[in-house]
mmCIF file of C-alpha atoms in Angstrom:
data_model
loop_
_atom_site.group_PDB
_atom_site.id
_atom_site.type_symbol
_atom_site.label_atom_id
_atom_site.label_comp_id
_atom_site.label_asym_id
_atom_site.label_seq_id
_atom_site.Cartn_x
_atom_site.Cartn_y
_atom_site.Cartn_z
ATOM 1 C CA UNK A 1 -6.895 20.165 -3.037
ATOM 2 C CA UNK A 2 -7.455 17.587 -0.316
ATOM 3 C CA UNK A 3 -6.462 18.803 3.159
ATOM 4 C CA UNK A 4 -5.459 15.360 4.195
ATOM 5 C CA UNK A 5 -2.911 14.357 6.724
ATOM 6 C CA UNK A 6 -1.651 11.005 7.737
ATOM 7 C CA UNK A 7 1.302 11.272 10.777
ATOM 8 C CA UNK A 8 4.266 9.251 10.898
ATOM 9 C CA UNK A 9 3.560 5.702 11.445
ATOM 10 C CA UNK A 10 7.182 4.627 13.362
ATOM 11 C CA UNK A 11 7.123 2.211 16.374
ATOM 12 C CA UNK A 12 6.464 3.941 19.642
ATOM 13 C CA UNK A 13 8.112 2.098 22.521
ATOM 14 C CA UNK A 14 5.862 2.730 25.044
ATOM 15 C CA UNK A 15 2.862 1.738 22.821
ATOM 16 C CA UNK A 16 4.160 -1.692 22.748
ATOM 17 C CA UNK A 17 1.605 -3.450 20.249
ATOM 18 C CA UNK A 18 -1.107 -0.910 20.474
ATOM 19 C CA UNK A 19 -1.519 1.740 18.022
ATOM 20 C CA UNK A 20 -3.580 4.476 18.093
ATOM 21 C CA UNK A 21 -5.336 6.450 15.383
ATOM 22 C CA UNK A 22 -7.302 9.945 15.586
ATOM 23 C CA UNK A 23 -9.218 10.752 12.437
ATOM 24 C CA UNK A 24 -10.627 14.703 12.476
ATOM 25 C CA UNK A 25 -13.337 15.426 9.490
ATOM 26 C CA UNK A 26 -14.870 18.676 9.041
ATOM 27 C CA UNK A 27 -17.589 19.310 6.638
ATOM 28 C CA UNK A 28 -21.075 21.389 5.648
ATOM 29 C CA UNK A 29 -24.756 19.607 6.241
ATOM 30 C CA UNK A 30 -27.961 20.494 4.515
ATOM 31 C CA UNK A 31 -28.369 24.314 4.272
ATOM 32 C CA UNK A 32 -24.318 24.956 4.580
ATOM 33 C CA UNK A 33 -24.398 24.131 8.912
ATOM 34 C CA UNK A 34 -20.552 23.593 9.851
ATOM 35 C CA UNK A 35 -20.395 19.573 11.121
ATOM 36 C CA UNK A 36 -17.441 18.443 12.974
ATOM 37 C CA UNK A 37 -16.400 14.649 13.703
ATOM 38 C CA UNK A 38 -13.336 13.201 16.175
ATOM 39 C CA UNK A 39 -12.480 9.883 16.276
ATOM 40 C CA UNK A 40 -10.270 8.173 18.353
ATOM 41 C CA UNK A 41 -8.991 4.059 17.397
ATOM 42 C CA UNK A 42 -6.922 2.168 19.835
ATOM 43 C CA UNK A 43 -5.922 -1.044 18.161
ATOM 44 C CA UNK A 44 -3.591 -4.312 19.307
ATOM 45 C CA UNK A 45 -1.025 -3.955 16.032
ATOM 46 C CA UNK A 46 0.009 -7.187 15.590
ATOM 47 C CA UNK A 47 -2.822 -9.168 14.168
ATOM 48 C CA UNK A 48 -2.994 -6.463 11.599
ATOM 49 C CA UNK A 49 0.236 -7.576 9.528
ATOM 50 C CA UNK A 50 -1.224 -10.808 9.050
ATOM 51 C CA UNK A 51 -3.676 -10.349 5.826
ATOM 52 C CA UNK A 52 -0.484 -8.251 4.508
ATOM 53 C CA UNK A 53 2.050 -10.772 4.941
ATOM 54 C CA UNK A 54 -0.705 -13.439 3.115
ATOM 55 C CA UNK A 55 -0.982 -11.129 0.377
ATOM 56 C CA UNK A 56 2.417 -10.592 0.331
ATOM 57 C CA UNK A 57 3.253 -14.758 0.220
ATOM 58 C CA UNK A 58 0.529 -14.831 -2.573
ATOM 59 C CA UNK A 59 2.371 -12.410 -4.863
ATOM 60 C CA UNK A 60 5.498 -14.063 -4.222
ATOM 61 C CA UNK A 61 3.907 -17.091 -5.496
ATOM 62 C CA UNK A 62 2.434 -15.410 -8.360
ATOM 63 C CA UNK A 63 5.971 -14.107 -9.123
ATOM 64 C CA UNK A 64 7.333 -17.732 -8.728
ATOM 65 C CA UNK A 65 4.748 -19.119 -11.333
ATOM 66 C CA UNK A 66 5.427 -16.557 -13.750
ATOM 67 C CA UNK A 67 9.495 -16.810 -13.609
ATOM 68 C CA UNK A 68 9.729 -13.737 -12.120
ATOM 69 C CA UNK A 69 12.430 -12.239 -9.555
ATOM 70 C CA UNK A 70 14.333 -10.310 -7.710
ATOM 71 C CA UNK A 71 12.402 -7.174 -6.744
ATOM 72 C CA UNK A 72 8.716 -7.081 -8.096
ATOM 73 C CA UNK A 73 7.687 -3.644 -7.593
ATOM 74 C CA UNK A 74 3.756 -3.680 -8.129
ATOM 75 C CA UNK A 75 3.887 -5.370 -4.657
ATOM 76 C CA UNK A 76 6.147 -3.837 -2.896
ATOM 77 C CA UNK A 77 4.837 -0.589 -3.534
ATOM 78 C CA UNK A 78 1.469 -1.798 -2.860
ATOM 79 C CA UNK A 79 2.753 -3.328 0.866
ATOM 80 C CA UNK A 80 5.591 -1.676 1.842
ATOM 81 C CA UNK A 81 6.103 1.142 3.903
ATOM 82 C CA UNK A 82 9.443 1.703 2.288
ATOM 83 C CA UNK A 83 9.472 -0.126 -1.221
ATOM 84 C CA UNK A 84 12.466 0.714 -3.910
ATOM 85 C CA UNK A 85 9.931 2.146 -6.030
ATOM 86 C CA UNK A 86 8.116 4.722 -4.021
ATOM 87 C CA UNK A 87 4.411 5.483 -5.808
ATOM 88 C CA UNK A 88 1.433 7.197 -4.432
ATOM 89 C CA UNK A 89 -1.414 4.622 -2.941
ATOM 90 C CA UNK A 90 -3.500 5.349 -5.843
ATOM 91 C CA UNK A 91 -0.972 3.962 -8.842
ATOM 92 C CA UNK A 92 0.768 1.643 -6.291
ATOM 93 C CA UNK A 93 -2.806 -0.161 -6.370
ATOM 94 C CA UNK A 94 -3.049 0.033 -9.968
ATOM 95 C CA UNK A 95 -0.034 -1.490 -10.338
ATOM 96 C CA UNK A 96 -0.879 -4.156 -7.834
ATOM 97 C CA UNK A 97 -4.073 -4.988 -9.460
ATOM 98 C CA UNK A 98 -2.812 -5.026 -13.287
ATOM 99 C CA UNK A 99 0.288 -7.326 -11.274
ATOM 100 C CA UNK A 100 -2.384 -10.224 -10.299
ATOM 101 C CA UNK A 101 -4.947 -10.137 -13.548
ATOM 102 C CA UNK A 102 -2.000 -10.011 -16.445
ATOM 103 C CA UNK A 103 -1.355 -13.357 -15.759
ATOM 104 C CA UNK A 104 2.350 -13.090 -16.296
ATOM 105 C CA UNK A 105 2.250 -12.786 -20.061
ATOM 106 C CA UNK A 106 3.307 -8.899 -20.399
ATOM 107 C CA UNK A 107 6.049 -7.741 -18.589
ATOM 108 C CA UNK A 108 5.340 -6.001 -14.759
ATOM 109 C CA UNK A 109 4.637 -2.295 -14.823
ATOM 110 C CA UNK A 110 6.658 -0.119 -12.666
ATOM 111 C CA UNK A 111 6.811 3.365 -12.078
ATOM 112 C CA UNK A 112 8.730 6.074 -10.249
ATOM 113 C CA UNK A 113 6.518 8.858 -10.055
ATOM 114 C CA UNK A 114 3.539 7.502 -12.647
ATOM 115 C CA UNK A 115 6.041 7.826 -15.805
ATOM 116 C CA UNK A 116 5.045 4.296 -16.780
ATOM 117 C CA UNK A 117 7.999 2.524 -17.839
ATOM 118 C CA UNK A 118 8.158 -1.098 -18.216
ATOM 119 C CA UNK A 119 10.657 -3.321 -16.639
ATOM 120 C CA UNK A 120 11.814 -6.992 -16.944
ATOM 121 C CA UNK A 121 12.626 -9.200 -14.446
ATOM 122 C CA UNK A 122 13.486 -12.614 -15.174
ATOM 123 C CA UNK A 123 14.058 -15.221 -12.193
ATOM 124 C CA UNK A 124 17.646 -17.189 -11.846
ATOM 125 C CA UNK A 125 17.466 -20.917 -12.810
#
C-alpha cells in the first residue's frame, strides 16, 4: 500500500495566483538509518494552465480530424479536475496515450472504474 496523500486543490482567496505545495517523504538509507525530507513549493498558478490548455486544444483538434464529438473522455479524464468519466491518473493516461497513437481508426476507449468498455462518438455534420 502506498501511504500517499494529495490535499484538496480548490482556489484559496487569499492565495490569489500563488499556490503552495509541501511534499513530506520518509524512507530507510543504507544499513536501515530512518531519512526524512520536507519540501516546501510556492508557485505563481497561472502560467501553469497554459501547456494544459495546449494539450487540451490539440486533442480537440485530434477529435475534429477524426469526426469525433461531444465529450471525448480519454482527455478529459487525462486534464480535468472534474471530467464525466472519473479514472485514476494511471488509466486516465493510458487512455490519453492510446487516444493520440490510434489514429482515429478504432473507436475511443473509456472507462468508469478500468471496466474497459468502448464507446462511440460520432461528431454532428
Amino acid at each position: 500500500d502506498e501511504n500517499i496523500h494529495v490535499g484538496p486543490s480548490d482556489y484559496v482567496p487569499w492565495q490569489n495566483d500563488n499556490k503552495i505545495c509541501f511534499i513530506r517523504m520518509e524512507g530507510k538509507l543504507f544499513g536501515d538509518v530512518p531519512m526524512n525530507l520536507e519540501l516546501r513549493l510556492s508557485v505563481e498558478d497561472s502560467p501553469n494552465s497554459a501547456g494544459v490548455a495546449i494539450d487540451s486544444i490539440r486533442c480537440a483538434k485530434l477529435a475534429l480530424e477524426r469526426r469525433l464529438g461531444g465529450v471525448i473522455h480519454p482527455p478529459s479524464s487525462y486534464f480535468c479536475k472534474h471530467p464525466p468519466r472519473q479514472v485514476t491518473d494511471d488509466e486516465a493516461w493510458r487512455l490519453m496515450e492510446a487516444f493520440i497513437h490510434d489514429g482515429g481508426e478504432s473507436l475511443h476507449e473509456v472507462s468508469d472504474t478500468g471496466g474497459g468498455e468502448r464507446e462511440p462518438v460520432a461528431a454532428a455534420g
